[in-house]
CSV table of N, CA and C in Angstrom, one decimal:
chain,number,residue,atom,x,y,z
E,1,UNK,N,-127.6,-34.7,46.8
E,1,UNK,CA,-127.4,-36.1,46.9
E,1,UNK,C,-128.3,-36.7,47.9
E,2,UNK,N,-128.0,-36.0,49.3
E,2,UNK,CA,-129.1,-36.6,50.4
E,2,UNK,C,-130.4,-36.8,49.7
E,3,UNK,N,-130.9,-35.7,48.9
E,3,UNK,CA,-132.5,-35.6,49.0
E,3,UNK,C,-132.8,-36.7,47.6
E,4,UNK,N,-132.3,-36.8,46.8
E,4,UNK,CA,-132.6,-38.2,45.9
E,4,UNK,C,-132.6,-39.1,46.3
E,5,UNK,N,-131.6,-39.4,47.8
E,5,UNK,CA,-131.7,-40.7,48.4
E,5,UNK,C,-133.0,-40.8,49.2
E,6,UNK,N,-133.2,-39.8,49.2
E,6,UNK,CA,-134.5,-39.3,50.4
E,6,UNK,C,-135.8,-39.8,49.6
E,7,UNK,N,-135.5,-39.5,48.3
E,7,UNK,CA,-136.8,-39.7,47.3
E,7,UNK,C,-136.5,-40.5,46.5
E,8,UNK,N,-135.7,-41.5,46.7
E,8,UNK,CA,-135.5,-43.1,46.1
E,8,UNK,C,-136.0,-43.9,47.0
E,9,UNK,N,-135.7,-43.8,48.2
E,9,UNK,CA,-136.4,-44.6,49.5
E,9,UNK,C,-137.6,-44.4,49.5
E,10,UNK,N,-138.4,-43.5,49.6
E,10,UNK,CA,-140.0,-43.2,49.8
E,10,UNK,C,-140.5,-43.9,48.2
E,11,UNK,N,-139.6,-43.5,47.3
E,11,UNK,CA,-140.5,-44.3,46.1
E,11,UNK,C,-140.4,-46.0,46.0
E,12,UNK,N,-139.3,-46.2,47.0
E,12,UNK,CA,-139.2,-47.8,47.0
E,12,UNK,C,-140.2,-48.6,47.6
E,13,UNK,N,-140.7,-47.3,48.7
E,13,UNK,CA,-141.6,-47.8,50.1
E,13,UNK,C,-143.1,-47.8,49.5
E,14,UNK,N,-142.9,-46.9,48.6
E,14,UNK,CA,-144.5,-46.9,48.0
E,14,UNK,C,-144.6,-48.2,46.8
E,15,UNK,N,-143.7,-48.2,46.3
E,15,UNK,CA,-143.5,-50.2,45.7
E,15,UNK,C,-143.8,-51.3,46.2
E,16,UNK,N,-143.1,-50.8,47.3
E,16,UNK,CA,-143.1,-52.1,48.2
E,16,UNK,C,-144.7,-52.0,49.0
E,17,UNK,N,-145.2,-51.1,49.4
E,17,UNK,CA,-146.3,-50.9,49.9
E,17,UNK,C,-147.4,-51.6,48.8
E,18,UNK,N,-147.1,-51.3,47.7
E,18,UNK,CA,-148.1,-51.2,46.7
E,18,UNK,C,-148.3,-53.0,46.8
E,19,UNK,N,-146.7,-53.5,46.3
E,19,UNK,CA,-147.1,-54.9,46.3
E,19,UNK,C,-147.6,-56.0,47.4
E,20,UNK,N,-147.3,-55.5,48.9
E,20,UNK,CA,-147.8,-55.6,49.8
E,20,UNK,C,-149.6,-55.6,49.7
E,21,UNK,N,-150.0,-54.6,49.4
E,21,UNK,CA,-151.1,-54.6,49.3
E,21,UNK,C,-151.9,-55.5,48.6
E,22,UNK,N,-150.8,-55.7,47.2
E,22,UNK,CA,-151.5,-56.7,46.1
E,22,UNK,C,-151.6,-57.9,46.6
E,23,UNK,N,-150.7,-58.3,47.3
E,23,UNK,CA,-150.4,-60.0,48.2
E,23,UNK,C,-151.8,-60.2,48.7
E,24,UNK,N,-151.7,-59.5,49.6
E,24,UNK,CA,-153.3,-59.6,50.4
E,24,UNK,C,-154.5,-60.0,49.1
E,25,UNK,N,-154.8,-59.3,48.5
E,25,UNK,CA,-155.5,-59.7,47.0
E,25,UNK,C,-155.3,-61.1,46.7
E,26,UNK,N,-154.1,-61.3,45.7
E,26,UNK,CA,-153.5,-62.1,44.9
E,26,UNK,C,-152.8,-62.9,45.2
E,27,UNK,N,-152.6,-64.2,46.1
E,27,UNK,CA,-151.7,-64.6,46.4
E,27,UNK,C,-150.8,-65.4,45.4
E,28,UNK,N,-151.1,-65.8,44.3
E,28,UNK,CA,-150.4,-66.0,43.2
E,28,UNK,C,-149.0,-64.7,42.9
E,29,UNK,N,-149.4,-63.5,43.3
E,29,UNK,CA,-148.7,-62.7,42.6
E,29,UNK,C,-147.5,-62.7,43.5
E,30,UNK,N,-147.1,-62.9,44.4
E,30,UNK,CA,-146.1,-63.1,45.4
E,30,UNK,C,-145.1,-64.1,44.5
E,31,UNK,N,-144.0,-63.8,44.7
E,31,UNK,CA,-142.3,-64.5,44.1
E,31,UNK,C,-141.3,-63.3,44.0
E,32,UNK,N,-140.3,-64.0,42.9
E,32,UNK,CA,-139.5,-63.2,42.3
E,32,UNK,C,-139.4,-62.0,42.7
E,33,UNK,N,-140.5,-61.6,41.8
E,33,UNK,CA,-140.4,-60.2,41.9
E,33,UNK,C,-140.4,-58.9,42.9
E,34,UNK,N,-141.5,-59.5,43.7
E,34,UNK,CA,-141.2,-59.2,44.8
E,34,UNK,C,-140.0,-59.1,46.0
E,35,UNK,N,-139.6,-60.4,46.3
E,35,UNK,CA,-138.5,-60.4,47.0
E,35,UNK,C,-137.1,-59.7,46.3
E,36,UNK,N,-136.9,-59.7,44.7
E,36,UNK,CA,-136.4,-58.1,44.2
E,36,UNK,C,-136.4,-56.8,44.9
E,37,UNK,N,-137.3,-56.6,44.6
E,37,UNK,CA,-137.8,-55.3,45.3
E,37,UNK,C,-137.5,-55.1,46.9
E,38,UNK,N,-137.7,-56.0,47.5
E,38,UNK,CA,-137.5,-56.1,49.3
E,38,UNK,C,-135.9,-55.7,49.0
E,39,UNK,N,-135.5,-56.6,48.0
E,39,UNK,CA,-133.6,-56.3,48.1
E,39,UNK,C,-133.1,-54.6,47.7
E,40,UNK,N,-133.6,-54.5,46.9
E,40,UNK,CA,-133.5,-52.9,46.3
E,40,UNK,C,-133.6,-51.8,47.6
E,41,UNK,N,-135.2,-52.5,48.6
E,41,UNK,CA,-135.4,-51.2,49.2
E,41,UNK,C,-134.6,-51.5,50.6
E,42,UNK,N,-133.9,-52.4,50.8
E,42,UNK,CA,-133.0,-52.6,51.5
E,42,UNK,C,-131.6,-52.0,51.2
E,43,UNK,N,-131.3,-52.2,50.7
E,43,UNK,CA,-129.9,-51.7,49.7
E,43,UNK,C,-129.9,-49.5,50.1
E,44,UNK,N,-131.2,-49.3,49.7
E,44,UNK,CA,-131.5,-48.1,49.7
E,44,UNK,C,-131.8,-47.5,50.8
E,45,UNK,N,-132.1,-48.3,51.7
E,45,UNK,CA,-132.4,-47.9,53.3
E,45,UNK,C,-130.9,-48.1,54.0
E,46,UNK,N,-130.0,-49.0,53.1
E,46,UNK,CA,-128.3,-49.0,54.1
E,46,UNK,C,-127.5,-47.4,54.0
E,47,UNK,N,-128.0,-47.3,52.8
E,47,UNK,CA,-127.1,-46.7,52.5
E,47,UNK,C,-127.3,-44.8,52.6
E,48,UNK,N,-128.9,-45.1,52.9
E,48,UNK,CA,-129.2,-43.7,53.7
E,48,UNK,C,-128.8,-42.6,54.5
E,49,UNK,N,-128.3,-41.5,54.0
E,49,UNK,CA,-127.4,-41.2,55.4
E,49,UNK,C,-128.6,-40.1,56.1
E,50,UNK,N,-129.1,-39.8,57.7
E,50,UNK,CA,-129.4,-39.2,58.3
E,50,UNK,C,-129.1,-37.7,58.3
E,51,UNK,N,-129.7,-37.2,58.6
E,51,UNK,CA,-129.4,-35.3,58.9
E,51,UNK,C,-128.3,-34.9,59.8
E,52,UNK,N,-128.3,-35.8,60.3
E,52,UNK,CA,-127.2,-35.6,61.4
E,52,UNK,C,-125.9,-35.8,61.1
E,53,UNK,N,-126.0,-37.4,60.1
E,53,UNK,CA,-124.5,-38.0,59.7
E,53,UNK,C,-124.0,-36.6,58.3
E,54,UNK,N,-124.9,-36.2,57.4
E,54,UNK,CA,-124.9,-35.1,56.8
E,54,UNK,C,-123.7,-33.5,57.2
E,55,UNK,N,-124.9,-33.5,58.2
E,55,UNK,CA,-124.2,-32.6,58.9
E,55,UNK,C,-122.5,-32.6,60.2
E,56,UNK,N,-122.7,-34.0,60.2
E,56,UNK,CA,-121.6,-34.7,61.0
E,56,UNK,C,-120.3,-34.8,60.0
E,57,UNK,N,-120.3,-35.1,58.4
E,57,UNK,CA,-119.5,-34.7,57.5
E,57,UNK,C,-119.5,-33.5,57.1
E,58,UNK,N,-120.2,-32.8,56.8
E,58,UNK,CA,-119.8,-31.2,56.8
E,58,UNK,C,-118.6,-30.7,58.0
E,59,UNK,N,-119.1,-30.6,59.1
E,59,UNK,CA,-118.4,-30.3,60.4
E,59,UNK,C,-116.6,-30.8,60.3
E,60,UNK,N,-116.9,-32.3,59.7
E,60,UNK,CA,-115.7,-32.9,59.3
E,60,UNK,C,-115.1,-32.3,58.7
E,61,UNK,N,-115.6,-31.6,57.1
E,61,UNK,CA,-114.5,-31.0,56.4
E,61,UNK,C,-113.8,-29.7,57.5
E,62,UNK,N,-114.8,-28.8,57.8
E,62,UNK,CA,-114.9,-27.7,58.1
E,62,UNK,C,-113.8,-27.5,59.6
E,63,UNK,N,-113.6,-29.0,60.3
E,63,UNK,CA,-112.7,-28.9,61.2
E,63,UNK,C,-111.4,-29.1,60.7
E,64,UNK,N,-111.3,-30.1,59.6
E,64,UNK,CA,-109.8,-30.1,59.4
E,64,UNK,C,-109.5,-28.8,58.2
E,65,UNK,N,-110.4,-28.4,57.7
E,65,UNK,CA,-109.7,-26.9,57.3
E,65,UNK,C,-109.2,-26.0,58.6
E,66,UNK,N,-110.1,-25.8,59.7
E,66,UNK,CA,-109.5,-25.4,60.7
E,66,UNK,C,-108.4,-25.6,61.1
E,67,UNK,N,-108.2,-26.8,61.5
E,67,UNK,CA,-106.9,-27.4,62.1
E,67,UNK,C,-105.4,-27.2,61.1
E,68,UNK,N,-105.9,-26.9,60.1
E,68,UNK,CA,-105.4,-27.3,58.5
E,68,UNK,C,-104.7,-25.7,58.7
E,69,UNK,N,-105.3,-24.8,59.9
E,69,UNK,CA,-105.0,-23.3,59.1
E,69,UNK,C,-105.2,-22.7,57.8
E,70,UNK,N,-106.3,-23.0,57.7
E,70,UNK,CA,-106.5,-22.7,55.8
E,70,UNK,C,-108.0,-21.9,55.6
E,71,UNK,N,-107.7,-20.7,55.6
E,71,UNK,CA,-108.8,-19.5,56.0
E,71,UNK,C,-109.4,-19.4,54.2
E,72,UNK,N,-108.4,-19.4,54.2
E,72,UNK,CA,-109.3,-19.4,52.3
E,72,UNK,C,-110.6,-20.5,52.1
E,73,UNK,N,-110.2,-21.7,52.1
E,73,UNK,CA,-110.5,-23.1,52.0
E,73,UNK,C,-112.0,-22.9,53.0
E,74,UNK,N,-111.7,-22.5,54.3
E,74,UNK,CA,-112.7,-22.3,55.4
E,74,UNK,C,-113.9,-21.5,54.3
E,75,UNK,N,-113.5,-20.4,54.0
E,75,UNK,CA,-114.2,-19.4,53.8
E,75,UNK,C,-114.9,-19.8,52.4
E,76,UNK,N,-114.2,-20.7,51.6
E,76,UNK,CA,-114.9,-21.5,50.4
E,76,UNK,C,-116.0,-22.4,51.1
E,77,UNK,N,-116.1,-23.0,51.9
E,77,UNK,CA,-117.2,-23.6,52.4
E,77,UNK,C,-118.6,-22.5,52.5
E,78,UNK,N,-118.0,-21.4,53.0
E,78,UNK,CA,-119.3,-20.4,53.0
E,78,UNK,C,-120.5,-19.5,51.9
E,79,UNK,N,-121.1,-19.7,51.3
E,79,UNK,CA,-122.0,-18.7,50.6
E,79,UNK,C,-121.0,-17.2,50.8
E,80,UNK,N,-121.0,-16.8,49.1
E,80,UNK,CA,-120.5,-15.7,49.1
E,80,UNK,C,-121.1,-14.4,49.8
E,81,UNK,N,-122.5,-14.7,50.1
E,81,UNK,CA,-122.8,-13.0,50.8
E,81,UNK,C,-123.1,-13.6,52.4
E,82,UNK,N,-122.7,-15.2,52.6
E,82,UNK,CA,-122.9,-15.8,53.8
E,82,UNK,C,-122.8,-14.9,55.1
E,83,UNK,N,-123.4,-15.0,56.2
E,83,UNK,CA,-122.9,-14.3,57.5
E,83,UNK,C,-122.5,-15.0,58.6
E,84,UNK,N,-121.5,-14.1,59.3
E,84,UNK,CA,-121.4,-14.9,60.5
E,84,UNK,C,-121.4,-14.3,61.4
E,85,UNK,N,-122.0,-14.4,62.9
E,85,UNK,CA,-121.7,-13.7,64.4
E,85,UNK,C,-121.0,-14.1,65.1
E,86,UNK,N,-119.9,-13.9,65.9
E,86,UNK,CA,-118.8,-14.5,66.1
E,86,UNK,C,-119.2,-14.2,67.9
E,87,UNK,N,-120.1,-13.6,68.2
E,87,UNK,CA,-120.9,-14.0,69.3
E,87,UNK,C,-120.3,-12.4,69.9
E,88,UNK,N,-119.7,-11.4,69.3
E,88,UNK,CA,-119.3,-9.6,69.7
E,88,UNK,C,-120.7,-9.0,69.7
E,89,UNK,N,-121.5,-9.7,69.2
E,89,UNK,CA,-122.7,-8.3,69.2
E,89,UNK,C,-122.6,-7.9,67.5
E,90,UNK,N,-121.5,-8.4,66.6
E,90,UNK,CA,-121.4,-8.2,65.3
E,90,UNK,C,-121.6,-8.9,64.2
E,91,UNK,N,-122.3,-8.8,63.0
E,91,UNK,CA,-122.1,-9.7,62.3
E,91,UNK,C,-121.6,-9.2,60.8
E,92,UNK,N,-120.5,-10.1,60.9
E,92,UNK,CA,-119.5,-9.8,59.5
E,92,UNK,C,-120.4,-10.5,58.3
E,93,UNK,N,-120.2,-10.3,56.9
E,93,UNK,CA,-120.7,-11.1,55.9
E,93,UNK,C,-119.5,-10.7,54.6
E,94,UNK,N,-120.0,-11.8,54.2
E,94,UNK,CA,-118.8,-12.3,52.9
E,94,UNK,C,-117.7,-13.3,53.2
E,95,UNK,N,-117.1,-13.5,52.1
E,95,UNK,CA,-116.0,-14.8,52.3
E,95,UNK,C,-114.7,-13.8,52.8
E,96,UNK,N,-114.6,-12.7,52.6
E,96,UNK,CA,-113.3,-12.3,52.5
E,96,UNK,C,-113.1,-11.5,54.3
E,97,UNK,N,-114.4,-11.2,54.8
E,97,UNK,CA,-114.5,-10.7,56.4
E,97,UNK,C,-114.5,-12.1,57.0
E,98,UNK,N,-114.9,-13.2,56.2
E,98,UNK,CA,-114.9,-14.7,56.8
E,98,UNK,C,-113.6,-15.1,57.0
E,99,UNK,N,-113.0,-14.7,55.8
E,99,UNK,CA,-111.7,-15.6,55.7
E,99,UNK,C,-110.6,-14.6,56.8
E,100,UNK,N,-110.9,-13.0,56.8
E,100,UNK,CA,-110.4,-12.5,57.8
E,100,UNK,C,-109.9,-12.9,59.5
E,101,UNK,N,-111.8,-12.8,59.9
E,101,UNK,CA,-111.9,-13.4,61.1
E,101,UNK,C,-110.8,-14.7,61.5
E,102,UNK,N,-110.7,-15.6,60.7
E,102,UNK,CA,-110.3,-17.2,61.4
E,102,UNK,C,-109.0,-16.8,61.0
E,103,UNK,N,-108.2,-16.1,60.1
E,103,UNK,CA,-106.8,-16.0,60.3
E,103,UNK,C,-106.6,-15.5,61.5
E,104,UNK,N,-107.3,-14.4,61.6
E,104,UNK,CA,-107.1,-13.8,63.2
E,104,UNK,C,-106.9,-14.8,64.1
E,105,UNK,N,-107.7,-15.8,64.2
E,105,UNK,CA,-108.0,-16.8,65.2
E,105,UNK,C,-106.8,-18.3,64.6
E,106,UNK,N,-106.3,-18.1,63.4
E,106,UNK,CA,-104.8,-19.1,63.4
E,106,UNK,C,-104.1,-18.0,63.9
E,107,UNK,N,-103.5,-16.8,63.6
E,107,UNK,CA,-102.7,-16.0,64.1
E,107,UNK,C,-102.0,-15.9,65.5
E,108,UNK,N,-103.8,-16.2,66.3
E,108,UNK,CA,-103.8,-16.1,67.8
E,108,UNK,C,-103.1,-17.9,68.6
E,109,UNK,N,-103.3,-18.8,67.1
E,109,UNK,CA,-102.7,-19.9,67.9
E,109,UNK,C,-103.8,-21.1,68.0
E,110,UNK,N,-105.3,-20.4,68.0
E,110,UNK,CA,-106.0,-22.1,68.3
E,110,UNK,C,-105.9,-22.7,67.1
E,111,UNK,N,-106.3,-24.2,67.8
E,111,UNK,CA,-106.2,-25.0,67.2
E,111,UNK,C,-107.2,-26.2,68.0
E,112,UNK,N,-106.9,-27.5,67.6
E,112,UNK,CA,-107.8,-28.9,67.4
E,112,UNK,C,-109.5,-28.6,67.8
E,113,UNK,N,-110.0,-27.5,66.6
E,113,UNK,CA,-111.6,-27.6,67.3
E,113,UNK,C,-112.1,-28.3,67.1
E,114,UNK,N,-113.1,-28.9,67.5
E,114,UNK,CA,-114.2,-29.7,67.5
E,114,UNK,C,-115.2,-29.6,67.6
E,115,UNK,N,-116.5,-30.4,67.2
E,115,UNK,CA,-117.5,-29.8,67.3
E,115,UNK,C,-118.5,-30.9,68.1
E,116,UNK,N,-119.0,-30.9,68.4
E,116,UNK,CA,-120.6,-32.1,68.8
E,116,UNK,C,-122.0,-31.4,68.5
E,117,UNK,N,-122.7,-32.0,67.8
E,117,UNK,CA,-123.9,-31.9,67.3
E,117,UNK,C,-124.8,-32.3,68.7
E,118,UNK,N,-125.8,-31.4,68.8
E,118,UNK,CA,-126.9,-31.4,69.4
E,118,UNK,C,-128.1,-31.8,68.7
E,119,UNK,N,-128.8,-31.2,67.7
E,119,UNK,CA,-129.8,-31.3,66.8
E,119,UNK,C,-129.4,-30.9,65.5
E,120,UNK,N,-130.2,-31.5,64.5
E,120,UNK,CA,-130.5,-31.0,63.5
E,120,UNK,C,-132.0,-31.1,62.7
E,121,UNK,N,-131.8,-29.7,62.1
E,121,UNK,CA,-133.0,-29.7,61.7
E,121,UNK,C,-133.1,-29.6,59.9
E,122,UNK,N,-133.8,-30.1,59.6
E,122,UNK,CA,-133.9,-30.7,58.0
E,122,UNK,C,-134.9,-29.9,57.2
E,123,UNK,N,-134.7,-28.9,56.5
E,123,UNK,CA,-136.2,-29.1,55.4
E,123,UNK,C,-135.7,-29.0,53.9
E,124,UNK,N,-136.3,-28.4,53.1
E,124,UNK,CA,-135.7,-29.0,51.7
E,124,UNK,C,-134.8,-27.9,51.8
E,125,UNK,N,-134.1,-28.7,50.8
E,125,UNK,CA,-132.8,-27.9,50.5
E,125,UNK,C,-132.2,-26.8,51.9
E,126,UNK,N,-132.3,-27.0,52.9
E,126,UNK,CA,-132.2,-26.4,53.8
E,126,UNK,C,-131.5,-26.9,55.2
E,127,UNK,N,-130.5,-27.2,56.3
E,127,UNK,CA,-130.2,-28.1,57.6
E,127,UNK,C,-129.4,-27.0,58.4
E,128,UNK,N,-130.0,-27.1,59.0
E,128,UNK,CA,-129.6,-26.3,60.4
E,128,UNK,C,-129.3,-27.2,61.6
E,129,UNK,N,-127.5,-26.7,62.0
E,129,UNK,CA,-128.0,-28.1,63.0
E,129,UNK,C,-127.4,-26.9,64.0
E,130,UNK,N,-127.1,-27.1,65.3
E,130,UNK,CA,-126.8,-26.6,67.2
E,130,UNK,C,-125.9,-27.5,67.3
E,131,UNK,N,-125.1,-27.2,68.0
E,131,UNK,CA,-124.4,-28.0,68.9
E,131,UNK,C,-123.1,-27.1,69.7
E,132,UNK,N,-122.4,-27.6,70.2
E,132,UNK,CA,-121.0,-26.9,70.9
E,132,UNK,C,-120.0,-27.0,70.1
E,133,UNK,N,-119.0,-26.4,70.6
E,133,UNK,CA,-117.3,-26.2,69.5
E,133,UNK,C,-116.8,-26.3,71.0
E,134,UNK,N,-115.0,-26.9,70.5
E,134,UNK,CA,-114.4,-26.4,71.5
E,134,UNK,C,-113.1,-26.2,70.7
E,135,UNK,N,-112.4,-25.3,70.9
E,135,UNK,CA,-110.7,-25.4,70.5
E,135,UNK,C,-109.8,-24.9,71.3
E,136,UNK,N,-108.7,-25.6,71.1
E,136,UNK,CA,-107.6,-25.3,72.3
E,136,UNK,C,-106.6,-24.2,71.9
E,137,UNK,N,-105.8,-23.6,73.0
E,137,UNK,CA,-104.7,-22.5,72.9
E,137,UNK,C,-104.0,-22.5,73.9
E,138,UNK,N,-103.2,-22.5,73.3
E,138,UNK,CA,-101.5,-22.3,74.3
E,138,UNK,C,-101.5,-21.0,75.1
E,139,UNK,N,-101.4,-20.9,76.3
E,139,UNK,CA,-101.4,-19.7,77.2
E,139,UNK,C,-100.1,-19.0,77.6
E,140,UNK,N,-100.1,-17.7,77.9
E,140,UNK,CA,-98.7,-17.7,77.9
E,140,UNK,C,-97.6,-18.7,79.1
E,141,UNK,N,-98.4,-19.1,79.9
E,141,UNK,CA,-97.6,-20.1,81.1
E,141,UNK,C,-97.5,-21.5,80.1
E,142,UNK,N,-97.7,-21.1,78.9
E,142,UNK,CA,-97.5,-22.7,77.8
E,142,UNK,C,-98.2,-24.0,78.6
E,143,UNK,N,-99.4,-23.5,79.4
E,143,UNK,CA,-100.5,-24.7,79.6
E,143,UNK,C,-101.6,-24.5,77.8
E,144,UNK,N,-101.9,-25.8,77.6
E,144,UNK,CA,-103.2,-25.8,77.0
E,144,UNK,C,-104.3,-25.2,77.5
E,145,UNK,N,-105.1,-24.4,76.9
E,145,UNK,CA,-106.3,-24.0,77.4
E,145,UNK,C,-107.8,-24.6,76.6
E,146,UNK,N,-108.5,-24.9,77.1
E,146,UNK,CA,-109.7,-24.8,75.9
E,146,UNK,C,-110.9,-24.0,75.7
E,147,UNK,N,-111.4,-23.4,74.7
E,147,UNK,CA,-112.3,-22.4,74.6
E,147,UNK,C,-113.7,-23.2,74.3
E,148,UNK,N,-114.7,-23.3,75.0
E,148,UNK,CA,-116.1,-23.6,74.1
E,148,UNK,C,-117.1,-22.7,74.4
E,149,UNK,N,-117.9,-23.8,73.1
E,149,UNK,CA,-119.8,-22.5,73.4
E,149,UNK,C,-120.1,-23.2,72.6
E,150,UNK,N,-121.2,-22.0,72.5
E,150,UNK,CA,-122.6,-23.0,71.0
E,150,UNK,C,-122.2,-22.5,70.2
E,151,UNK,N,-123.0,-23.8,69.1
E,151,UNK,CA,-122.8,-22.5,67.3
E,151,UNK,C,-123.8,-23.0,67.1
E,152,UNK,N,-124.3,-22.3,65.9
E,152,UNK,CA,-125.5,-22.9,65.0
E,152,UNK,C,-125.3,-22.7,63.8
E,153,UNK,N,-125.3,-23.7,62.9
E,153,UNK,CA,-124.6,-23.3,61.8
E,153,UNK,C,-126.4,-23.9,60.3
E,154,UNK,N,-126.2,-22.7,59.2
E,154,UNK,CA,-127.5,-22.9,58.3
E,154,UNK,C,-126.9,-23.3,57.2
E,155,UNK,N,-126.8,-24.7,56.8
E,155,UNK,CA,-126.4,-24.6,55.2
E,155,UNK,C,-127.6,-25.0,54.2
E,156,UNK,N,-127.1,-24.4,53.0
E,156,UNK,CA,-128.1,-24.4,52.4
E,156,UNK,C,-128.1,-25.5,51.0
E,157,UNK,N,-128.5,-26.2,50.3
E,157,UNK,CA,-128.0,-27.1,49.3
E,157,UNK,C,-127.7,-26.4,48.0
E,158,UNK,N,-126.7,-26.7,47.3
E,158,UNK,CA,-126.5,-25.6,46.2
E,158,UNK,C,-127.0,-26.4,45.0
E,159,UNK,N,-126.9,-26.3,43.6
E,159,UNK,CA,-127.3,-26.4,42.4
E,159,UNK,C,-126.5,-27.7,42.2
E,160,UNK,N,-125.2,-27.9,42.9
E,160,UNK,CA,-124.5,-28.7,42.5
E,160,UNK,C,-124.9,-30.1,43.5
E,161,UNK,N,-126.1,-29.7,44.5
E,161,UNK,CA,-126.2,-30.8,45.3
E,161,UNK,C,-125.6,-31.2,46.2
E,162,UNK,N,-124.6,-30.1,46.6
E,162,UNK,CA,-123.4,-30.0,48.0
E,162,UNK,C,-124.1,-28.6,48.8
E,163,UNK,N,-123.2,-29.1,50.0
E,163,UNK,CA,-124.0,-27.9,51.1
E,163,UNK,C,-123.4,-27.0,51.3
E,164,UNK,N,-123.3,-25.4,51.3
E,164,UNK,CA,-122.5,-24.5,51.7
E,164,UNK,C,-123.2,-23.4,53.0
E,165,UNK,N,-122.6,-23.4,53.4
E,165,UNK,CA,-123.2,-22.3,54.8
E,165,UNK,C,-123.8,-20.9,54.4
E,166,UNK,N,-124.7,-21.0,55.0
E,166,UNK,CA,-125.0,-19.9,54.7
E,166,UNK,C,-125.2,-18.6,55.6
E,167,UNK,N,-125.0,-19.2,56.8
E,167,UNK,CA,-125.3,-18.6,57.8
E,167,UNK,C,-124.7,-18.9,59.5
E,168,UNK,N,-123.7,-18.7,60.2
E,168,UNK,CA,-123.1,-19.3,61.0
E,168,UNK,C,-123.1,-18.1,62.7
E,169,UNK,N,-123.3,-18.7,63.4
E,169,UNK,CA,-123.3,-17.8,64.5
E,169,UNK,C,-122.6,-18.8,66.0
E,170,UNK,N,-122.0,-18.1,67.1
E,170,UNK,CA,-121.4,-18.8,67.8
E,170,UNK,C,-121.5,-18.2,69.0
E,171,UNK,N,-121.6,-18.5,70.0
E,171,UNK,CA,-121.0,-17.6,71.6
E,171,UNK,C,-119.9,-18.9,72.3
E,172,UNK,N,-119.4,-17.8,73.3
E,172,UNK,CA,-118.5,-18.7,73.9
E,172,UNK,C,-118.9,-18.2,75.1
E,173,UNK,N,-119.1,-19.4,76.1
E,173,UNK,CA,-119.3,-19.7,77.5
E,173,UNK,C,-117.9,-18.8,78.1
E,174,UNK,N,-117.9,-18.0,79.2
E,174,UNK,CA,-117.2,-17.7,80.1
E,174,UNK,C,-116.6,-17.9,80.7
């Protein structure tokens, strides 16, 4: 979906470029039709979402399945032979060592993670973005604790034009 919008806008710009150029030429040819087109590639430019907002809704689903406790659901986000390093020195792969891991981690009690985006990075069919996690857990003195680090997460665009991970890795700060 991003990348049509991606290549509706560049083809608006080359419209509007085009007619732009003609102006200079033709000043007759300026009206209507033009100021059309300005509206179009306006409309097309609102509605544009960024690499980051992209990936800022992915994170969204991906947190309230967390919060949600729903390891299945989690691990449907992932590419079936997807991997992930969970920052042990190990890296598990598949949905079912995926869907493993995070029950462990409802099992153990966390909960509300979050994430903040640092970068992301865009190529076709392809967004990699960095940023931090953090999620909380009840200790046994029943204070809140919170855990963070980096992750980096690779999704890849599927056939259907939705993003699925494909690749996920994390450490946690000390």
């Amino acid at each position: 979906m991003w990348k049509q919008l991606v290549l509706a806008s560049s083809l608006m710009l080359g419209v509007n470029a085009g007619l732009v150029a003609d102006d200079h030429g033709h000043h007759h040819h300026e009206g209507h039709d033009h100021s059309m087109h300005d509206h179009d590639m306006h409309d097309h430019h609102h509605h544009h979402p960024t690499p980051e907002m992209v990936a800022e809704m992915e994170f969204d689903k991906w947190n309230q399945l967390f919060n949600q406790g729903d390891s299945q659901g989690l691990a449907a986000l992932y590419l079936e032979d997807a991997t992930l390093s969970p920052g042990n020195g190990e890296i598990l792969q598949g949905r079912e060592a995926i869907a493993g891991l995070f029950q462990g981690f409802f099992d153990a009690g966390l909960f509300n993670h979050r994430i903040e985006i640092t970068a992301v990075n865009f190529a076709y069919e392809m967004m990699s973005a960095i940023g931090h996690w953090h999620a909380d857990v009840v200790n046994e003195s029943g204070e809140t604790v919170t855990y963070t680090g980096v992750l980096q997460v690779v999704f890849v665009e599927n056939d259907d034009l939705e993003w699925d991970i494909g690749s996920h890795i994390w450490n946690m700060s000390e």
